């Protein structure tokens, strides 16, 4: 969440608590007799003005390459992420 918020801040997209949140779920499965986290699903909700939607989508499409957490596990845990946007006037 922090990396995406930082990338959006660079585009002057506000990510205050009342505008930005993430819900994270995941799956733990037995793999070769060992319980492992196999999937992480992050669903972001961002409230923003309509004119910032394209910039927010561009940030979302590129932030994961800069995210230390995601980059640390991306080769061994499936990561899915989604961005839902709602209209919010400034």
Short mmCIF file of N, CA, C and O in Angstrom, two decimals:
data_model
loop_
_atom_site.label_atom_id
_atom_site.label_comp_id
_atom_site.label_asym_id
_atom_site.label_seq_id
_atom_site.Cartn_x
_atom_site.Cartn_y
_atom_site.Cartn_z
N UNK A 1 0.83 -1.18 0.00
CA UNK A 1 0.00 0.00 0.00
C UNK A 1 0.87 1.25 0.00
O UNK A 1 0.57 2.22 -0.67
N UNK A 2 1.98 1.19 0.72
CA UNK A 2 2.86 2.34 0.82
C UNK A 2 3.52 2.69 -0.50
O UNK A 2 3.65 3.87 -0.86
N UNK A 3 3.96 1.68 -1.25
CA UNK A 3 4.61 1.96 -2.53
C UNK A 3 3.63 2.57 -3.51
O UNK A 3 3.95 3.55 -4.19
N UNK A 4 2.43 2.02 -3.59
CA UNK A 4 1.42 2.58 -4.49
C UNK A 4 1.08 4.01 -4.08
O UNK A 4 0.99 4.90 -4.93
N UNK A 5 0.93 4.26 -2.80
CA UNK A 5 0.64 5.62 -2.32
C UNK A 5 1.76 6.58 -2.68
O UNK A 5 1.51 7.72 -3.08
N UNK A 6 3.01 6.13 -2.58
CA UNK A 6 4.15 6.98 -2.93
C UNK A 6 4.17 7.31 -4.42
O UNK A 6 4.42 8.45 -4.81
N UNK A 7 3.88 6.32 -5.24
CA UNK A 7 3.84 6.55 -6.69
C UNK A 7 2.71 7.52 -7.02
O UNK A 7 2.88 8.44 -7.83
N UNK A 8 1.57 7.36 -6.37
CA UNK A 8 0.45 8.26 -6.63
C UNK A 8 0.73 9.67 -6.12
O UNK A 8 0.33 10.65 -6.75
N UNK A 9 1.45 9.78 -5.02
CA UNK A 9 1.81 11.10 -4.51
C UNK A 9 2.64 11.86 -5.53
O UNK A 9 2.50 13.08 -5.66
N UNK A 10 3.47 11.15 -6.26
CA UNK A 10 4.26 11.78 -7.31
C UNK A 10 3.40 12.36 -8.42
O UNK A 10 3.84 13.25 -9.15
N UNK A 11 2.17 11.88 -8.55
CA UNK A 11 1.22 12.39 -9.54
C UNK A 11 0.18 13.31 -8.90
O UNK A 11 -0.84 13.62 -9.51
N UNK A 12 0.43 13.69 -7.65
CA UNK A 12 -0.47 14.58 -6.89
C UNK A 12 -1.85 13.98 -6.67
O UNK A 12 -2.86 14.68 -6.62
N UNK A 13 -1.89 12.64 -6.53
CA UNK A 13 -3.14 11.95 -6.21
C UNK A 13 -3.15 11.71 -4.71
O UNK A 13 -2.25 11.08 -4.17
N UNK A 14 -4.16 12.23 -4.05
CA UNK A 14 -4.24 12.12 -2.59
C UNK A 14 -4.63 10.71 -2.17
O UNK A 14 -5.54 10.11 -2.75
N UNK A 15 -3.95 10.23 -1.13
CA UNK A 15 -4.22 8.88 -0.63
C UNK A 15 -4.43 8.90 0.88
O UNK A 15 -3.98 8.02 1.59
N UNK A 16 -5.14 9.91 1.36
CA UNK A 16 -5.46 9.98 2.78
C UNK A 16 -6.35 8.82 3.18
O UNK A 16 -6.97 8.17 2.33
N UNK A 17 -6.46 8.57 4.49
CA UNK A 17 -7.25 7.44 5.01
C UNK A 17 -8.68 7.41 4.49
O UNK A 17 -9.23 6.35 4.26
N UNK A 18 -9.29 8.57 4.34
CA UNK A 18 -10.68 8.60 3.88
C UNK A 18 -10.80 8.38 2.37
O UNK A 18 -11.89 8.27 1.84
N UNK A 19 -9.67 8.28 1.67
CA UNK A 19 -9.67 8.13 0.22
C UNK A 19 -9.06 6.84 -0.29
O UNK A 19 -9.25 6.49 -1.45
N UNK A 20 -8.29 6.16 0.53
CA UNK A 20 -7.48 5.05 0.04
C UNK A 20 -7.42 3.95 1.09
O UNK A 20 -7.10 4.20 2.24
N UNK A 21 -7.76 2.72 0.66
CA UNK A 21 -7.64 1.59 1.57
C UNK A 21 -7.35 0.33 0.77
O UNK A 21 -7.57 0.28 -0.44
N UNK A 22 -6.86 -0.67 1.47
CA UNK A 22 -6.58 -1.95 0.83
C UNK A 22 -7.16 -3.05 1.69
O UNK A 22 -7.10 -3.02 2.92
N UNK A 23 -7.75 -4.03 1.03
CA UNK A 23 -8.22 -5.24 1.67
C UNK A 23 -7.37 -6.37 1.12
O UNK A 23 -7.27 -6.54 -0.10
N UNK A 24 -6.75 -7.12 2.02
CA UNK A 24 -5.82 -8.17 1.60
C UNK A 24 -6.33 -9.52 2.10
O UNK A 24 -6.66 -9.67 3.28
N UNK A 25 -6.41 -10.47 1.19
CA UNK A 25 -6.77 -11.83 1.54
C UNK A 25 -5.72 -12.75 0.92
O UNK A 25 -4.90 -12.31 0.10
N UNK A 26 -5.77 -13.99 1.30
CA UNK A 26 -4.80 -14.92 0.74
C UNK A 26 -5.22 -16.36 0.98
O UNK A 26 -6.21 -16.64 1.64
N UNK A 27 -4.43 -17.26 0.42
CA UNK A 27 -4.68 -18.69 0.58
C UNK A 27 -3.44 -19.35 1.15
O UNK A 27 -2.31 -19.03 0.74
N UNK A 28 -3.68 -20.26 2.06
CA UNK A 28 -2.63 -21.11 2.60
C UNK A 28 -2.98 -22.53 2.23
O UNK A 28 -4.11 -22.98 2.46
N UNK A 29 -2.04 -23.21 1.61
CA UNK A 29 -2.28 -24.57 1.15
C UNK A 29 -1.14 -25.48 1.60
O UNK A 29 -0.03 -25.01 1.84
N UNK A 30 -1.44 -26.76 1.64
CA UNK A 30 -0.40 -27.74 1.93
C UNK A 30 0.35 -28.04 0.63
O UNK A 30 -0.25 -28.40 -0.38
N UNK A 31 1.64 -27.85 0.67
CA UNK A 31 2.50 -28.14 -0.48
C UNK A 31 3.60 -29.07 0.00
O UNK A 31 4.41 -28.70 0.84
N UNK A 32 3.58 -30.29 -0.51
CA UNK A 32 4.57 -31.30 -0.10
C UNK A 32 4.63 -31.47 1.42
O UNK A 32 5.69 -31.55 2.01
N UNK A 33 3.44 -31.47 2.05
CA UNK A 33 3.35 -31.70 3.49
C UNK A 33 3.63 -30.46 4.34
O UNK A 33 3.67 -30.56 5.57
N UNK A 34 3.81 -29.30 3.72
CA UNK A 34 4.12 -28.07 4.46
C UNK A 34 3.07 -27.01 4.10
O UNK A 34 2.76 -26.82 2.92
N UNK A 35 2.54 -26.33 5.12
CA UNK A 35 1.60 -25.24 4.86
C UNK A 35 2.36 -24.04 4.33
O UNK A 35 3.36 -23.61 4.91
N UNK A 36 1.89 -23.52 3.20
CA UNK A 36 2.55 -22.37 2.57
C UNK A 36 1.50 -21.36 2.11
O UNK A 36 0.41 -21.73 1.70
N UNK A 37 1.87 -20.09 2.16
CA UNK A 37 1.06 -19.06 1.53
C UNK A 37 1.25 -19.21 0.04
O UNK A 37 2.39 -19.16 -0.45
N UNK A 38 0.18 -19.43 -0.68
CA UNK A 38 0.29 -19.65 -2.12
C UNK A 38 -0.26 -18.51 -2.96
O UNK A 38 0.14 -18.34 -4.11
N UNK A 39 -1.17 -17.73 -2.40
CA UNK A 39 -1.78 -16.62 -3.13
C UNK A 39 -2.06 -15.45 -2.19
O UNK A 39 -2.48 -15.66 -1.05
N UNK A 40 -1.85 -14.26 -2.71
CA UNK A 40 -2.21 -13.03 -2.01
C UNK A 40 -3.03 -12.19 -2.97
O UNK A 40 -2.64 -12.01 -4.13
N UNK A 41 -4.17 -11.71 -2.51
CA UNK A 41 -5.05 -10.88 -3.33
C UNK A 41 -5.22 -9.54 -2.63
O UNK A 41 -5.68 -9.48 -1.49
N UNK A 42 -4.82 -8.47 -3.28
CA UNK A 42 -4.92 -7.12 -2.72
C UNK A 42 -5.93 -6.35 -3.54
O UNK A 42 -5.81 -6.23 -4.76
N UNK A 43 -6.95 -5.84 -2.88
CA UNK A 43 -7.98 -5.04 -3.55
C UNK A 43 -7.91 -3.63 -2.96
O UNK A 43 -8.16 -3.42 -1.78
N UNK A 44 -7.50 -2.69 -3.81
CA UNK A 44 -7.40 -1.30 -3.41
C UNK A 44 -8.70 -0.58 -3.75
O UNK A 44 -9.33 -0.85 -4.78
N UNK A 45 -9.07 0.36 -2.88
CA UNK A 45 -10.19 1.26 -3.14
C UNK A 45 -9.64 2.68 -3.06
O UNK A 45 -9.03 3.06 -2.05
N UNK A 46 -9.82 3.43 -4.12
CA UNK A 46 -9.32 4.80 -4.19
C UNK A 46 -10.46 5.72 -4.59
O UNK A 46 -11.14 5.47 -5.59
N UNK A 47 -10.66 6.76 -3.81
CA UNK A 47 -11.66 7.78 -4.11
C UNK A 47 -10.92 8.99 -4.63
O UNK A 47 -10.02 9.50 -3.96
N UNK A 48 -11.28 9.44 -5.85
CA UNK A 48 -10.55 10.52 -6.48
C UNK A 48 -11.41 11.21 -7.51
O UNK A 48 -12.41 10.66 -7.97
N UNK A 49 -11.01 12.43 -7.90
CA UNK A 49 -11.74 13.13 -8.96
C UNK A 49 -11.59 12.39 -10.29
O UNK A 49 -10.56 11.76 -10.55
N UNK A 50 -12.60 12.51 -11.13
CA UNK A 50 -12.59 11.83 -12.43
C UNK A 50 -11.35 12.15 -13.26
O UNK A 50 -10.81 11.28 -13.93
N UNK A 51 -10.87 13.40 -13.19
CA UNK A 51 -9.74 13.79 -14.04
C UNK A 51 -8.42 13.12 -13.62
O UNK A 51 -7.45 13.18 -14.37
N UNK A 52 -8.38 12.44 -12.48
CA UNK A 52 -7.16 11.76 -12.05
C UNK A 52 -7.21 10.25 -12.30
O UNK A 52 -6.24 9.55 -12.03
N UNK A 53 -8.28 9.75 -12.83
CA UNK A 53 -8.44 8.30 -13.02
C UNK A 53 -7.36 7.70 -13.91
O UNK A 53 -6.79 6.66 -13.58
N UNK A 54 -7.06 8.31 -15.02
CA UNK A 54 -6.05 7.77 -15.93
C UNK A 54 -4.67 7.74 -15.27
O UNK A 54 -3.93 6.75 -15.41
N UNK A 55 -4.32 8.80 -14.55
CA UNK A 55 -3.03 8.83 -13.85
C UNK A 55 -2.97 7.75 -12.78
O UNK A 55 -1.94 7.09 -12.60
N UNK A 56 -4.08 7.58 -12.06
CA UNK A 56 -4.12 6.55 -11.00
C UNK A 56 -3.96 5.16 -11.60
O UNK A 56 -3.23 4.32 -11.05
N UNK A 57 -4.60 4.92 -12.72
CA UNK A 57 -4.48 3.62 -13.38
C UNK A 57 -3.05 3.38 -13.86
O UNK A 57 -2.51 2.28 -13.71
N UNK A 58 -2.41 4.39 -14.38
CA UNK A 58 -1.01 4.26 -14.80
C UNK A 58 -0.11 3.96 -13.59
O UNK A 58 0.77 3.09 -13.67
N UNK A 59 -0.33 4.64 -12.48
CA UNK A 59 0.43 4.36 -11.26
C UNK A 59 0.22 2.91 -10.82
O UNK A 59 1.19 2.20 -10.50
N UNK A 60 -1.03 2.48 -10.80
CA UNK A 60 -1.35 1.12 -10.39
C UNK A 60 -0.69 0.09 -11.29
O UNK A 60 -0.18 -0.92 -10.82
N UNK A 61 -0.67 0.35 -12.58
CA UNK A 61 -0.09 -0.61 -13.52
C UNK A 61 1.43 -0.72 -13.43
O UNK A 61 2.00 -1.65 -13.99
N UNK A 62 2.07 0.23 -12.73
CA UNK A 62 3.53 0.24 -12.67
C UNK A 62 4.14 0.12 -11.28
O UNK A 62 5.34 -0.14 -11.17
N UNK A 63 3.37 0.29 -10.21
CA UNK A 63 3.95 0.35 -8.87
C UNK A 63 4.57 -0.97 -8.41
O UNK A 63 5.55 -0.98 -7.66
N UNK A 64 4.02 -2.09 -8.83
CA UNK A 64 4.45 -3.38 -8.28
C UNK A 64 5.93 -3.67 -8.57
O UNK A 64 6.60 -4.33 -7.80
N UNK A 65 6.43 -3.12 -9.66
CA UNK A 65 7.85 -3.28 -9.98
C UNK A 65 8.75 -2.57 -8.99
O UNK A 65 9.93 -2.88 -8.87
N UNK A 66 8.21 -1.61 -8.25
CA UNK A 66 8.96 -0.83 -7.26
C UNK A 66 8.71 -1.29 -5.83
O UNK A 66 9.35 -0.80 -4.91
N UNK A 67 7.77 -2.21 -5.63
CA UNK A 67 7.34 -2.62 -4.29
C UNK A 67 8.28 -3.68 -3.71
O UNK A 67 8.33 -4.80 -4.22
N UNK A 68 9.01 -3.36 -2.64
CA UNK A 68 9.95 -4.32 -2.07
C UNK A 68 9.27 -5.60 -1.58
O UNK A 68 9.80 -6.70 -1.77
N UNK A 69 8.10 -5.47 -0.97
CA UNK A 69 7.39 -6.65 -0.47
C UNK A 69 6.99 -7.58 -1.59
O UNK A 69 7.23 -8.79 -1.55
N UNK A 70 6.38 -7.02 -2.62
CA UNK A 70 5.94 -7.83 -3.76
C UNK A 70 7.13 -8.45 -4.47
O UNK A 70 7.12 -9.64 -4.80
N UNK A 71 8.17 -7.67 -4.68
CA UNK A 71 9.34 -8.19 -5.39
C UNK A 71 10.06 -9.27 -4.60
O UNK A 71 10.72 -10.13 -5.17
N UNK A 72 9.91 -9.26 -3.28
CA UNK A 72 10.55 -10.28 -2.45
C UNK A 72 9.88 -11.65 -2.58
O UNK A 72 10.54 -12.67 -2.40
N UNK A 73 8.58 -11.67 -2.88
CA UNK A 73 7.85 -12.94 -2.89
C UNK A 73 7.22 -13.30 -4.23
O UNK A 73 6.67 -14.38 -4.38
N UNK A 74 7.32 -12.43 -5.21
CA UNK A 74 6.58 -12.60 -6.45
C UNK A 74 6.92 -13.89 -7.19
O UNK A 74 6.09 -14.43 -7.91
N UNK A 75 8.10 -14.42 -7.01
CA UNK A 75 8.47 -15.66 -7.70
C UNK A 75 7.97 -16.92 -7.00
O UNK A 75 8.04 -18.00 -7.57
N UNK A 76 7.47 -16.78 -5.76
CA UNK A 76 7.02 -17.98 -5.04
C UNK A 76 5.57 -17.88 -4.55
O UNK A 76 5.01 -18.88 -4.12
N UNK A 77 4.97 -16.71 -4.60
CA UNK A 77 3.58 -16.53 -4.19
C UNK A 77 2.86 -15.78 -5.31
O UNK A 77 3.34 -14.75 -5.78
N UNK A 78 1.73 -16.30 -5.73
CA UNK A 78 0.93 -15.63 -6.75
C UNK A 78 0.32 -14.37 -6.14
O UNK A 78 -0.33 -14.43 -5.10
N UNK A 79 0.54 -13.25 -6.77
CA UNK A 79 0.00 -11.98 -6.29
C UNK A 79 -0.99 -11.44 -7.32
O UNK A 79 -0.66 -11.29 -8.49
N UNK A 80 -2.20 -11.19 -6.84
CA UNK A 80 -3.22 -10.54 -7.68
C UNK A 80 -3.52 -9.21 -7.03
O UNK A 80 -3.57 -9.11 -5.80
N UNK A 81 -3.72 -8.20 -7.84
CA UNK A 81 -4.07 -6.90 -7.29
C UNK A 81 -5.08 -6.23 -8.20
O UNK A 81 -5.07 -6.42 -9.41
N UNK A 82 -5.98 -5.49 -7.57
CA UNK A 82 -7.10 -4.85 -8.27
C UNK A 82 -7.23 -3.42 -7.75
O UNK A 82 -6.97 -3.16 -6.58
N UNK A 83 -7.66 -2.54 -8.60
CA UNK A 83 -7.91 -1.15 -8.20
C UNK A 83 -9.34 -0.81 -8.54
O UNK A 83 -9.73 -0.81 -9.71
N UNK A 84 -10.11 -0.51 -7.51
CA UNK A 84 -11.47 -0.01 -7.67
C UNK A 84 -11.43 1.49 -7.40
O UNK A 84 -10.82 1.93 -6.42
N UNK A 85 -12.05 2.27 -8.28
CA UNK A 85 -12.04 3.72 -8.11
C UNK A 85 -13.46 4.24 -7.99
O UNK A 85 -14.36 3.78 -8.69
N UNK A 86 -13.62 5.18 -7.06
CA UNK A 86 -14.90 5.86 -6.86
C UNK A 86 -14.68 7.35 -7.03
O UNK A 86 -13.61 7.88 -6.70
N UNK A 87 -15.72 8.04 -7.49
CA UNK A 87 -15.63 9.48 -7.69
C UNK A 87 -15.64 10.22 -6.36
O UNK A 87 -16.44 9.93 -5.48
N UNK A 88 -14.69 11.13 -6.21
CA UNK A 88 -14.64 12.01 -5.04
C UNK A 88 -14.21 13.38 -5.54
O UNK A 88 -13.22 13.52 -6.23
N UNK A 89 -14.98 14.37 -5.20
CA UNK A 89 -14.63 15.75 -5.58
C UNK A 89 -13.65 16.31 -4.56
O UNK A 89 -13.71 16.00 -3.39
N UNK A 90 -12.72 17.14 -5.04
CA UNK A 90 -11.78 17.83 -4.14
C UNK A 90 -12.43 18.97 -3.44
O UNK A 90 -13.33 19.57 -3.82
#
